[in-house]
Amino acid sequence: MRFWLAAVLFIGFAFGCVSGCCAQGTRPMGMGGAFVAVADDVNALTFNPAGIARLKSPEVALSSMRHDGDNLSLSATGFGIVLPCSRSSWSFGVSTVHTTRKYDGFFDEFDGFDYEYSTDDYGVAVAYRLSPKTSVAASVSVTELSLSRSGTNTYVDLSALHMIDEKWSVGLLVQNINSPGRSYYDSYDYELPCIITPGIAYRPNKNTLLALDVYDQDGRLVHVFGVEHILANGIALRVGTSGMEGYGRTSFGIGKAFGKVRVDAAVASDEFDDMTMLSLSSKF
């Protein structure tokens, strides 16, 4: 256990990490983002850190995302690693993501109509397996941003995952429990709301997965639904949808494992923008 604790601290300092945040995973993105009750790989760092307590071996992931919209272009690169402690019920994860955003003719409060800035997110998650079927986690993420003024925001999340049986599982993610504030520029500050996202997943057989998450956004219920099916040749096909009244997004994904290494790709689109994501993950 001392080895894994030392490894976590080393990686955390190497990336300047004091808390945990990660770019959205490619596999969950292909499923529309429905992953709170799945959380069975390194992507759990983002969607439900309680899931890392159920992993049997360390996992690492590198990801790249591109988002193109009418007024916004966004690119992000992310890194995440999960380190389960084989001799205890504890698991740890660290992550970092660098994001560049460019607004075109959108915020006239900025100097000119075009504006570009970047953010860096760093984070750590700690999970504990309460029983063979239940795990809980706490994660902290720090975002460093620089606009008309620089700032650092800290976010605290809690999560849980319970395996009802071999087919059914439920999860819960509670984000921003510390009600963090965010400053985009001098005249605009706001407090991020606490977001509670329950999820449920069903596995009718070993090759098929269905997942559903729901949460409230500004008084409107958002539903996120995804399906994953693994073909006989080992290729995973994914489809998902997310939306609320008056808005919807559809996503598609594909993945293939080569031994302990997996390559994933996903695309998502709606009437406003398009998003693509690639990732490489590995167990070791």
XYZ file of N, CA and C in Angstrom:
852
model
N 0.833 -1.203 0.000
C 0.000 0.000 0.000
C 0.875 1.265 0.000
N 2.026 1.222 0.710
C 2.905 2.377 0.730
C 3.386 2.738 -0.673
N 3.615 1.690 -1.494
C 4.069 1.933 -2.871
C 3.049 2.753 -3.643
N 1.749 2.339 -3.548
C 0.711 3.038 -4.304
C 0.493 4.451 -3.783
N 0.587 4.625 -2.463
C 0.450 5.967 -1.916
C 1.576 6.874 -2.413
N 2.785 6.337 -2.442
C 3.907 7.121 -2.945
C 3.721 7.462 -4.421
N 3.206 6.492 -5.189
C 2.989 6.722 -6.622
C 1.963 7.816 -6.850
N 0.885 7.790 -6.075
C -0.141 8.821 -6.217
C 0.421 10.210 -5.903
N 1.170 10.315 -4.811
C 1.742 11.601 -4.442
C 2.726 12.098 -5.491
N 3.537 11.186 -6.019
C 4.505 11.576 -7.052
C 3.808 12.109 -8.283
N 2.806 11.367 -8.778
C 2.093 11.794 -9.980
C 1.336 13.092 -9.713
N 0.747 13.225 -8.535
C 0.018 14.445 -8.199
C 0.919 15.661 -8.252
N 2.111 15.561 -7.649
C 3.017 16.699 -7.682
C 3.559 16.931 -9.083
N 3.771 15.871 -9.850
C 4.304 16.021 -11.202
C 3.365 16.842 -12.071
N 2.071 16.717 -11.835
C 1.108 17.473 -12.636
C 0.574 18.695 -11.888
N 1.121 18.990 -10.733
C 0.645 20.144 -9.974
C -0.726 19.874 -9.392
N -1.068 18.609 -9.152
C -2.419 18.257 -8.726
C -2.591 18.444 -7.235
N -3.698 19.095 -6.891
C -4.154 19.097 -5.525
C -5.619 18.718 -5.464
N -6.204 18.414 -6.580
C -7.607 18.015 -6.626
C -7.928 17.373 -7.948
N -9.193 16.915 -8.175
C -9.451 16.033 -9.305
C -10.495 16.444 -10.311
N -10.104 16.497 -11.556
C -11.008 16.759 -12.661
C -10.418 16.134 -13.903
N -11.253 15.626 -14.800
C -10.723 14.983 -16.000
C -11.621 15.299 -17.181
N -11.052 15.324 -18.355
C -11.864 15.531 -19.551
C -12.860 14.393 -19.696
N -14.007 14.701 -20.276
C -15.027 13.684 -20.460
C -14.477 12.518 -21.257
N -14.718 11.285 -20.798
C -14.175 10.106 -21.429
C -14.832 9.804 -22.765
N -14.055 9.202 -23.657
C -14.553 8.881 -24.992
C -15.616 7.791 -24.958
N -15.382 6.749 -24.185
C -16.389 5.681 -24.093
C -17.719 6.209 -23.562
N -17.759 6.946 -22.433
C -19.032 7.520 -21.987
C -19.651 8.476 -22.995
N -18.814 9.264 -23.685
C -19.348 10.207 -24.661
C -20.106 9.479 -25.762
N -19.597 8.325 -26.205
C -20.292 7.540 -27.215
C -21.638 7.030 -26.739
N -21.808 6.958 -25.407
C -23.067 6.524 -24.812
C -23.899 7.714 -24.346
N -23.627 8.882 -24.896
C -24.384 10.069 -24.535
C -23.972 10.709 -23.236
N -23.033 10.076 -22.521
C -22.615 10.562 -21.213
C -23.233 9.794 -20.068
N -24.021 8.750 -20.364
C -24.665 7.946 -19.322
C -23.655 6.949 -18.753
N -23.085 7.295 -17.594
C -22.012 6.455 -17.062
C -21.976 6.411 -15.535
N -22.879 7.115 -14.863
C -22.839 7.196 -13.405
C -23.014 5.824 -12.760
N -23.867 4.982 -13.314
C -24.101 3.653 -12.749
C -23.239 2.579 -13.414
N -22.410 2.985 -14.386
C -21.498 2.039 -15.051
C -20.141 2.110 -14.364
N -19.410 3.183 -14.559
C -18.188 3.507 -13.812
C -17.283 2.309 -13.595
N -16.984 1.576 -14.671
C -16.213 0.346 -14.535
C -14.835 0.416 -15.184
N -14.337 1.635 -15.451
C -12.987 1.792 -15.974
C -12.439 3.151 -15.553
N -11.323 3.566 -16.131
C -10.673 4.804 -15.726
C -11.571 6.028 -15.929
N -12.577 5.943 -16.806
C -13.513 7.050 -17.015
C -14.344 7.368 -15.779
N -14.357 6.459 -14.811
C -15.070 6.712 -13.564
C -14.535 7.952 -12.851
N -13.288 8.311 -13.115
C -12.720 9.515 -12.497
C -13.592 10.737 -12.729
N -14.219 10.817 -13.898
C -15.052 11.963 -14.248
C -16.508 11.747 -13.881
N -17.036 10.563 -14.133
C -18.482 10.344 -14.070
C -18.969 9.778 -12.742
N -18.144 9.015 -12.047
C -18.484 8.498 -10.724
C -17.233 7.894 -10.106
N -16.439 8.695 -9.388
C -15.189 8.185 -8.820
C -15.345 6.984 -7.891
N -16.560 6.756 -7.373
C -16.754 5.575 -6.529
C -16.445 4.295 -7.290
N -16.560 4.339 -8.613
C -16.298 3.144 -9.416
C -14.855 2.707 -9.415
N -13.903 3.615 -9.132
C -12.494 3.212 -9.169
C -12.164 2.235 -8.046
N -13.012 2.182 -7.006
C -12.776 1.237 -5.915
C -13.031 -0.198 -6.343
N -13.695 -0.395 -7.480
C -14.010 -1.737 -7.949
C -13.017 -2.228 -9.005
N -12.100 -1.373 -9.424
C -11.122 -1.792 -10.422
C -10.079 -2.694 -9.784
N -9.660 -3.706 -10.523
C -8.739 -4.697 -9.983
C -7.284 -4.398 -10.312
N -7.033 -3.515 -11.281
C -5.662 -3.202 -11.671
C -5.564 -1.729 -12.039
N -4.370 -1.155 -11.993
C -4.210 0.257 -12.386
C -4.601 0.470 -13.839
N -5.146 1.653 -14.120
C -5.510 2.023 -15.484
C -5.079 3.460 -15.749
N -4.699 3.715 -16.993
C -4.283 5.044 -17.397
C -4.956 5.385 -18.714
N -5.246 6.676 -18.944
C -5.910 7.086 -20.175
C -5.389 8.434 -20.642
N -5.255 8.567 -21.950
C -4.937 9.830 -22.608
C -6.072 10.141 -23.563
N -6.517 11.393 -23.615
C -7.659 11.728 -24.467
C -7.453 13.078 -25.140
N -8.134 13.235 -26.275
C -8.109 14.486 -27.017
C -9.514 14.774 -27.517
N -9.979 16.016 -27.321
C -11.343 16.371 -27.694
C -11.341 17.645 -28.534
N -12.261 17.699 -29.488
C -12.450 18.888 -30.323
C -13.929 19.207 -30.382
N -14.265 20.477 -30.110
C -15.658 20.929 -30.070
C -15.768 22.153 -30.974
N -16.632 22.079 -31.968
C -16.818 23.187 -32.896
C -18.278 23.617 -32.903
N -18.515 24.893 -32.596
C -19.868 25.433 -32.596
C -19.950 26.722 -33.381
N -21.121 27.334 -33.376
C -21.322 28.567 -34.123
C -20.426 29.695 -33.615
N -20.282 29.796 -32.295
C -19.487 30.882 -31.722
C -18.318 30.393 -30.878
N -18.221 29.086 -30.679
C -17.211 28.544 -29.775
C -16.430 27.418 -30.429
N -15.108 27.489 -30.315
C -14.226 26.387 -30.692
C -13.457 25.979 -29.449
N -13.413 24.697 -29.187
C -12.786 24.203 -27.963
C -11.946 22.981 -28.281
N -10.765 22.923 -27.727
C -9.923 21.740 -27.838
C -9.377 21.408 -26.455
N -9.258 20.121 -26.165
C -8.803 19.706 -24.838
C -7.986 18.432 -24.932
N -6.983 18.328 -24.081
C -6.201 17.102 -23.927
C -6.209 16.728 -22.453
N -6.406 15.448 -22.181
C -6.534 15.014 -20.800
C -5.722 13.780 -20.485
N -5.396 13.636 -19.219
C -4.666 12.478 -18.709
C -5.297 12.055 -17.398
N -5.476 10.761 -17.196
C -5.998 10.258 -15.934
C -5.388 8.920 -15.594
N -5.206 8.656 -14.307
C -4.667 7.375 -13.865
C -5.370 6.948 -12.581
N -5.677 5.669 -12.487
C -6.326 5.081 -11.315
C -5.396 4.034 -10.729
N -5.234 4.072 -9.400
C -4.337 3.149 -8.715
C -5.085 2.458 -7.584
N -5.625 1.254 -7.828
C -6.268 0.499 -6.748
C -5.213 -0.087 -5.817
N -5.525 -0.164 -4.552
C -4.641 -0.806 -3.582
C -5.108 -2.240 -3.386
N -4.345 -3.183 -3.898
C -4.767 -4.586 -3.907
C -4.902 -5.173 -2.502
N -4.206 -4.602 -1.515
C -4.233 -5.151 -0.157
C -5.190 -4.413 0.769
N -5.968 -3.492 0.220
C -6.936 -2.766 1.042
C -8.156 -2.436 0.204
N -9.090 -1.724 0.806
C -10.319 -1.339 0.111
C -10.235 0.049 -0.495
N -9.054 0.676 -0.457
C -8.894 2.036 -0.960
C -8.410 2.040 -2.403
N -8.827 3.066 -3.132
C -8.323 3.311 -4.482
C -8.141 4.821 -4.660
N -7.199 5.180 -5.530
C -6.867 6.581 -5.728
C -6.797 6.888 -7.218
N -7.073 8.121 -7.566
C -6.961 8.533 -8.959
C -6.544 9.988 -9.049
N -5.756 10.314 -10.072
C -5.382 11.699 -10.336
C -5.610 11.984 -11.808
N -5.808 13.242 -12.128
C -6.094 13.594 -13.519
C -5.753 15.052 -13.777
N -5.552 15.358 -15.043
C -5.306 16.732 -15.453
C -5.823 16.908 -16.867
N -6.303 18.110 -17.179
C -6.782 18.402 -18.533
C -6.485 19.860 -18.861
N -6.006 20.086 -20.053
C -5.747 21.444 -20.540
C -6.755 21.752 -21.637
N -7.464 22.864 -21.519
C -8.524 23.227 -22.461
C -8.277 24.625 -23.013
N -8.444 24.764 -24.306
C -8.364 26.070 -24.964
C -9.705 26.386 -25.591
N -10.237 27.559 -25.298
C -11.534 27.992 -25.823
C -11.362 29.264 -26.644
N -12.076 29.330 -27.745
C -12.050 30.529 -28.573
C -13.476 30.923 -28.922
N -13.854 32.141 -28.553
C -15.175 32.681 -28.861
C -15.054 33.650 -30.031
N -15.947 33.513 -30.986
C -15.941 34.381 -32.165
C -17.203 35.234 -32.183
N -17.046 36.538 -31.985
C -18.181 37.444 -32.068
C -19.276 37.128 -31.091
N -18.897 36.686 -29.874
C -19.921 36.223 -28.939
C -20.059 37.148 -27.739
N -18.931 37.419 -27.047
C -18.982 38.270 -25.875
C -18.425 39.646 -26.226
N -19.277 40.621 -26.454
C -18.770 41.934 -26.805
C -18.217 42.679 -25.589
N -18.376 42.085 -24.366
C -17.757 42.702 -23.194
C -16.233 42.529 -23.227
N -15.749 41.540 -23.980
C -14.318 41.358 -24.105
C -13.739 42.422 -25.019
N -12.434 42.500 -25.038
C -11.763 43.440 -25.944
C -11.921 42.932 -27.370
N -12.783 43.552 -28.130
C -13.058 43.070 -29.476
C -14.125 41.987 -29.418
N -14.396 41.398 -30.560
C -15.443 40.399 -30.642
C -14.891 38.974 -30.574
N -13.574 38.808 -30.726
C -12.976 37.479 -30.640
C -12.191 37.387 -29.337
N -12.298 36.220 -28.700
C -11.609 36.053 -27.434
C -11.171 34.609 -27.271
N -9.920 34.438 -26.833
C -9.378 33.089 -26.655
C -8.691 33.007 -25.302
N -8.942 31.899 -24.589
C -8.290 31.684 -23.309
C -8.189 30.186 -23.043
N -7.430 29.836 -22.032
C -7.238 28.424 -21.699
C -7.442 28.209 -20.211
N -7.758 26.972 -19.862
C -7.896 26.579 -18.469
C -7.119 25.293 -18.232
N -6.670 25.116 -16.998
C -6.001 23.886 -16.591
C -6.721 23.331 -15.374
N -7.108 22.059 -15.472
C -7.805 21.383 -14.376
C -6.899 20.302 -13.798
N -6.856 20.245 -12.474
C -6.070 19.232 -11.789
C -6.942 18.572 -10.724
N -6.722 17.312 -10.459
C -7.584 16.697 -9.478
C -7.110 15.399 -8.866
N -7.764 15.025 -7.795
C -7.512 13.756 -7.130
C -8.837 13.204 -6.615
N -8.965 11.885 -6.669
C -10.161 11.204 -6.158
C -9.727 10.079 -5.232
N -10.474 9.894 -4.166
C -10.216 8.822 -3.204
C -11.506 8.024 -3.051
N -11.427 6.709 -3.249
C -12.611 5.847 -3.170
C -12.384 4.728 -2.154
N -13.473 4.293 -1.565
C -13.389 3.222 -0.561
C -14.486 2.201 -0.819
N -14.130 0.941 -0.813
C -15.085 -0.149 -1.031
C -15.672 -0.567 0.312
N -16.941 -0.191 0.525
C -17.606 -0.518 1.779
C -17.901 -1.998 1.906
N -18.232 -2.632 0.772
C -18.556 -4.051 0.723
C -18.271 -4.527 -0.698
N -18.379 -5.816 -0.957
C -18.152 -6.275 -2.329
C -19.075 -5.630 -3.361
N -20.202 -5.071 -2.918
C -21.164 -4.496 -3.848
C -21.261 -2.972 -3.792
N -20.700 -2.345 -2.777
C -20.920 -0.914 -2.568
C -19.607 -0.173 -2.358
N -19.486 0.975 -3.014
C -18.301 1.816 -2.840
C -18.722 3.284 -2.824
N -17.898 4.114 -2.190
C -18.142 5.549 -2.104
C -16.849 6.282 -2.424
N -16.963 7.566 -2.743
C -15.770 8.341 -3.099
C -15.975 9.824 -2.842
N -14.859 10.512 -2.692
C -14.825 11.966 -2.636
C -13.752 12.439 -3.608
N -14.027 13.518 -4.312
C -13.049 14.052 -5.258
C -13.029 15.575 -5.158
N -11.863 16.129 -5.409
C -11.682 17.574 -5.388
C -10.983 17.971 -6.675
N -11.464 19.008 -7.320
C -10.841 19.490 -8.552
C -10.564 20.978 -8.452
N -9.465 21.380 -9.064
C -9.069 22.779 -9.082
C -8.938 23.221 -10.534
N -9.564 24.337 -10.869
C -9.469 24.910 -12.207
C -8.746 26.246 -12.132
N -7.700 26.361 -12.919
C -6.973 27.618 -13.031
C -7.343 28.268 -14.354
N -7.829 29.508 -14.313
C -8.227 30.191 -15.529
C -7.706 31.620 -15.530
N -7.581 32.167 -16.715
C -7.095 33.534 -16.864
C -7.896 34.219 -17.956
N -8.658 35.240 -17.554
C -9.413 36.045 -18.513
C -9.001 37.492 -18.293
N -9.966 38.384 -18.111
C -9.587 39.749 -17.800
C -8.974 39.819 -16.401
N -9.199 38.750 -15.613
C -8.486 38.586 -14.357
C -8.284 37.096 -14.135
N -7.215 36.724 -13.480
C -6.926 35.309 -13.249
C -7.665 34.838 -12.009
N -7.875 33.534 -11.935
C -8.555 32.994 -10.775
C -8.405 31.491 -10.677
N -8.687 30.971 -9.500
C -8.638 29.545 -9.251
C -9.933 29.135 -8.570
N -10.587 28.123 -9.094
C -11.830 27.624 -8.517
C -11.637 26.193 -8.028
N -12.267 25.864 -6.925
C -12.170 24.530 -6.335
C -13.563 23.915 -6.255
N -13.675 22.659 -6.659
C -14.953 21.952 -6.682
C -14.828 20.655 -5.882
N -15.855 20.363 -5.086
C -15.876 19.148 -4.271
C -17.085 18.308 -4.664
N -16.839 17.028 -4.965
C -17.907 16.114 -5.367
C -17.905 14.884 -4.468
N -19.076 14.274 -4.311
C -19.231 13.006 -3.619
C -19.961 12.035 -4.543
N -19.697 10.736 -4.401
C -20.354 9.759 -5.280
C -20.455 8.408 -4.602
N -21.344 7.570 -5.157
C -21.546 6.218 -4.637
C -21.929 5.303 -5.788
N -21.610 4.027 -5.643
C -21.952 3.013 -6.641
C -22.341 1.740 -5.923
N -23.463 1.134 -6.359
C -23.925 -0.114 -5.741
C -24.307 -1.113 -6.821
N -23.740 -2.305 -6.740
C -24.069 -3.396 -7.658
C -25.195 -4.222 -7.040
N -26.388 -4.098 -7.604
C -27.533 -4.837 -7.064
C -27.338 -6.330 -7.279
N -26.987 -6.700 -8.496
C -26.634 -8.072 -8.839
C -25.748 -8.004 -10.079
N -25.582 -9.122 -10.787
C -24.705 -9.146 -11.949
C -25.244 -8.317 -13.117
N -26.547 -8.035 -13.110
C -27.150 -7.313 -14.233
C -27.452 -5.855 -13.923
N -27.803 -5.542 -12.692
C -28.257 -4.204 -12.346
C -27.266 -3.493 -11.430
N -27.101 -2.200 -11.664
C -26.305 -1.364 -10.773
C -26.899 0.035 -10.741
N -26.675 0.738 -9.626
C -27.155 2.106 -9.471
C -25.993 2.968 -8.979
N -26.022 4.239 -9.357
C -24.968 5.150 -8.941
C -25.526 6.516 -8.616
N -24.721 7.306 -7.918
C -25.123 8.659 -7.547
C -23.894 9.565 -7.566
N -24.011 10.706 -8.235
C -22.952 11.704 -8.275
C -23.518 13.030 -7.792
N -22.891 13.611 -6.776
C -23.299 14.916 -6.239
C -22.143 15.875 -6.482
N -22.351 16.837 -7.383
C -21.292 17.751 -7.792
C -21.445 19.124 -7.144
N -20.312 19.766 -6.915
C -20.266 21.148 -6.415
C -20.935 21.300 -5.059
N -20.656 20.389 -4.146
C -21.303 20.467 -2.838
C -20.814 21.673 -2.043
N -19.691 22.242 -2.434
C -19.175 23.435 -1.747
C -19.645 24.739 -2.385
N -20.576 24.653 -3.363
C -21.137 25.824 -4.047
C -20.052 26.791 -4.508
N -19.140 26.317 -5.369
C -18.036 27.180 -5.813
C -18.530 28.304 -6.708
N -17.785 29.396 -6.736
C -18.087 30.499 -7.634
C -17.189 30.443 -8.847
N -17.592 31.088 -9.916
C -16.781 31.140 -11.124
C -16.820 32.551 -11.679
N -15.661 33.051 -12.077
C -15.541 34.405 -12.619
C -15.074 34.307 -14.056
N -15.854 34.805 -14.993
C -15.449 34.795 -16.385
C -14.832 36.127 -16.802
N -15.326 37.201 -16.290
C -14.698 38.498 -16.511
C -15.257 39.466 -15.482
N -14.711 40.663 -15.451
C -14.935 41.555 -14.318
C -16.395 41.775 -13.968
N -17.271 41.791 -14.955
C -18.657 42.160 -14.686
C -19.574 40.958 -14.502
N -18.984 39.727 -14.429
C -19.858 38.563 -14.415
C -19.315 37.480 -13.492
N -19.916 37.344 -12.332
C -19.604 36.278 -11.383
C -20.881 35.503 -11.099
N -20.741 34.215 -10.847
C -21.916 33.457 -10.452
C -21.503 32.234 -9.647
N -22.462 31.686 -8.933
C -22.225 30.534 -8.073
C -22.743 29.286 -8.761
N -21.877 28.291 -8.893
C -22.292 27.050 -9.539
C -23.240 26.280 -8.632
N -24.346 25.763 -9.162
C -25.302 25.032 -8.330
C -24.813 23.622 -8.015
N -25.324 23.073 -6.964
C -25.085 21.672 -6.647
C -25.936 20.815 -7.588
N -25.306 19.872 -8.268
C -26.001 19.027 -9.241
C -26.023 17.591 -8.735
N -27.199 17.014 -8.624
C -27.365 15.634 -8.153
C -27.789 14.768 -9.334
N -26.965 13.761 -9.653
C -27.228 12.900 -10.809
C -27.306 11.437 -10.381
N -28.522 10.877 -10.308
C -28.643 9.434 -10.099
C -28.570 8.703 -11.439
N -28.153 7.465 -11.405
C -28.068 6.680 -12.624
C -28.380 5.223 -12.369
N -28.788 4.528 -13.423
C -29.064 3.095 -13.340
C -28.530 2.425 -14.603
N -27.997 1.224 -14.445
C -27.445 0.490 -15.584
C -27.952 -0.945 -15.555
N -28.148 -1.497 -16.747
C -28.651 -2.860 -16.888
C -27.821 -3.597 -17.928
N -27.405 -4.801 -17.586
C -26.614 -5.650 -18.470
C -27.400 -6.927 -18.769
N -28.160 -6.959 -19.861
C -28.964 -8.147 -20.172
C -28.111 -9.371 -20.477
N -26.891 -9.135 -20.964
C -25.927 -10.212 -21.187
C -24.528 -9.618 -21.092
N -23.503 -10.444 -21.219
C -22.130 -9.976 -21.004
C -21.648 -9.019 -22.088
N -22.347 -8.942 -23.217
C -21.911 -8.093 -24.319
C -22.732 -6.823 -24.501
N -23.774 -6.652 -23.693
C -24.680 -5.517 -23.890
C -24.859 -4.741 -22.597
N -24.847 -3.422 -22.713
C -24.984 -2.537 -21.568
C -25.938 -1.405 -21.916
N -26.907 -1.135 -21.020
C -27.825 -0.011 -21.153
C -27.710 0.855 -19.903
N -27.664 2.173 -20.077
C -27.487 3.066 -18.934
C -28.355 4.305 -19.070
N -28.820 4.821 -17.932
C -29.658 6.012 -17.891
C -29.252 6.876 -16.709
N -28.983 8.163 -16.963
C -28.736 9.154 -15.926
C -29.750 10.274 -16.068
N -30.087 10.923 -14.957
C -30.985 12.081 -14.990
C -30.473 13.127 -13.999
N -30.691 14.401 -14.331
C -30.347 15.468 -13.401
C -31.143 16.720 -13.759
N -31.151 17.667 -12.835
C -31.899 18.903 -13.027
C -30.967 20.012 -13.485
N -31.360 20.732 -14.526
C -30.594 21.866 -15.013
C -31.512 23.061 -15.161
N -31.357 24.014 -14.267
C -32.172 25.233 -14.294
C -33.668 24.922 -14.288
N -34.043 23.937 -13.481
C -35.448 23.595 -13.362
C -35.986 22.685 -14.437
N -35.128 22.230 -15.346
C -35.552 21.315 -16.404
C -34.846 19.978 -16.255
N -35.585 18.899 -16.417
C -35.030 17.559 -16.246
C -34.240 17.154 -17.492
N -32.994 16.788 -17.283
C -32.137 16.322 -18.368
C -31.997 14.807 -18.257
N -32.249 14.104 -19.352
C -32.096 12.656 -19.374
C -30.944 12.295 -20.296
N -30.161 11.313 -19.884
C -29.009 10.850 -20.659
C -29.110 9.337 -20.760
N -29.177 8.824 -21.982
C -29.362 7.390 -22.186
C -28.312 6.874 -23.163
N -27.743 5.712 -22.859
C -26.723 5.153 -23.732
C -26.757 3.641 -23.789
N -26.259 3.112 -24.910
C -26.190 1.663 -25.129
C -24.800 1.319 -25.645
N -24.270 0.217 -25.164
C -23.008 -0.324 -25.677
C -23.198 -1.808 -25.976
N -22.727 -2.231 -27.153
C -22.809 -3.646 -27.514
C -21.472 -4.082 -28.111
N -20.945 -5.180 -27.614
C -19.665 -5.700 -28.078
C -19.918 -6.832 -29.063
N -19.408 -6.675 -30.276
C -19.575 -7.677 -31.322
C -18.659 -8.880 -31.087
N -18.866 -9.904 -31.906
C -18.088 -11.124 -31.758
C -16.597 -10.895 -31.987
N -16.259 -9.909 -32.808
C -14.846 -9.628 -33.093
C -14.211 -8.699 -32.057
N -14.956 -8.364 -31.002
C -14.423 -7.533 -29.931
C -14.610 -6.047 -30.117
N -15.178 -5.629 -31.239
C -15.433 -4.202 -31.465
C -16.674 -3.780 -30.680
N -16.556 -2.685 -29.938
C -17.670 -2.156 -29.163
C -18.338 -1.025 -29.931
N -19.645 -1.136 -30.126
C -20.436 -0.090 -30.769
C -21.289 0.602 -29.715
N -21.360 1.938 -29.798
C -22.081 2.704 -28.789
C -22.957 3.758 -29.438
N -24.075 4.034 -28.788
C -24.969 5.100 -29.232
C -25.601 5.705 -27.985
N -25.850 7.000 -28.037
C -26.440 7.647 -26.881
C -27.205 8.897 -27.258
N -27.993 9.368 -26.314
C -28.746 10.605 -26.508
C -28.848 11.317 -25.178
N -28.813 12.627 -25.220
C -28.998 13.432 -24.015
C -29.814 14.654 -24.392
N -30.642 15.091 -23.469
C -31.436 16.259 -23.798
C -32.462 16.603 -22.744
N -33.144 17.718 -23.004
C -34.246 18.181 -22.179
C -35.260 18.810 -23.120
N -36.299 19.362 -22.572
C -37.350 19.935 -23.413
C -36.781 21.017 -24.338
N -36.925 20.818 -25.632
C -36.457 21.792 -26.599
C -35.024 21.632 -27.035
N -34.332 20.614 -26.526
C -32.924 20.434 -26.889
C -32.566 18.957 -26.821
N -31.737 18.499 -27.760
C -31.292 17.108 -27.748
C -29.965 16.949 -28.461
N -29.185 15.973 -28.036
C -27.897 15.682 -28.654
C -27.776 14.176 -28.834
N -27.261 13.766 -29.994
C -27.065 12.351 -30.304
C -25.572 12.079 -30.432
N -25.145 10.914 -29.965
C -23.730 10.568 -30.034
C -23.560 9.130 -30.493
N -22.394 8.870 -31.073
C -22.029 7.537 -31.534
C -20.578 7.275 -31.151
N -20.265 6.015 -30.862
C -18.902 5.684 -30.483
C -18.514 4.298 -30.923
N -17.218 4.065 -30.971
C -16.676 2.766 -31.335
C -15.395 2.553 -30.534
N -15.111 1.311 -30.197
C -13.905 1.005 -29.439
C -13.420 -0.398 -29.727
N -12.132 -0.608 -29.519
C -11.537 -1.918 -29.751
C -10.397 -2.128 -28.768
N -10.397 -3.291 -28.114
C -9.338 -3.632 -27.176
C -8.303 -4.518 -27.858
N -7.048 -4.196 -27.603
C -5.927 -4.998 -28.095
C -5.131 -5.448 -26.875
N -5.543 -6.578 -26.317
C -4.952 -6.995 -25.059
C -5.379 -6.059 -23.944
N -4.405 -5.446 -23.253
C -4.701 -4.528 -22.168
C -4.884 -3.089 -22.643
N -4.697 -2.851 -23.935
C -4.811 -1.504 -24.487
C -6.128 -1.363 -25.236
N -6.814 -0.218 -25.068
C -8.075 0.016 -25.761
C -8.050 1.372 -26.449
N -8.554 1.402 -27.674
C -8.674 2.632 -28.452
C -10.157 2.939 -28.620
N -10.548 4.183 -28.340
C -11.953 4.585 -28.442
C -12.079 5.878 -29.240
N -13.196 5.993 -29.953
C -13.518 7.213 -30.688
C -15.006 7.490 -30.536
N -15.383 8.762 -30.527
C -16.795 9.135 -30.388
C -17.059 10.463 -31.066
N -18.284 10.626 -31.532
C -18.748 11.891 -32.096
C -20.103 12.206 -31.486
N -20.379 13.495 -31.312
C -21.675 13.943 -30.795
C -22.057 15.226 -31.508
N -23.338 15.381 -31.757
C -23.769 16.578 -32.475
C -25.192 16.958 -32.093
N -25.487 18.248 -32.258
C -26.838 18.764 -32.114
C -26.993 19.899 -33.122
N -28.044 20.670 -32.998
C -28.293 21.719 -33.989
C -27.326 22.890 -33.882
N -26.519 22.943 -32.797
C -25.618 24.068 -32.598
C -24.153 23.742 -32.842
N -23.717 22.533 -32.509
C -22.291 22.256 -32.577
C -22.013 20.767 -32.770
N -20.738 20.461 -32.979
C -20.273 19.087 -33.156
C -19.069 18.856 -32.253
N -18.920 17.621 -31.793
C -17.837 17.272 -30.908
C -17.247 15.932 -31.318
N -15.912 15.835 -31.297
C -15.237 14.571 -31.570
C -14.238 14.305 -30.454
N -13.992 13.024 -30.168
C -13.088 12.686 -29.089
C -12.394 11.361 -29.396
N -11.110 11.294 -29.073
C -10.297 10.086 -29.224
C -9.588 9.817 -27.918
N -9.387 8.541 -27.590
C -8.658 8.231 -26.376
C -7.926 6.908 -26.499
N -6.871 6.785 -25.725
C -6.070 5.570 -25.630
C -5.949 5.240 -24.154
N -6.380 4.054 -23.759
C -6.323 3.659 -22.354
C -5.667 2.297 -22.232
N -5.152 2.033 -21.044
C -4.447 0.765 -20.840
C -4.509 0.352 -19.375
N -4.584 -0.942 -19.165
C -4.424 -1.535 -17.841
C -2.980 -1.997 -17.703
N -2.477 -1.993 -16.483
C -1.098 -2.468 -16.291
C -0.920 -3.034 -14.891
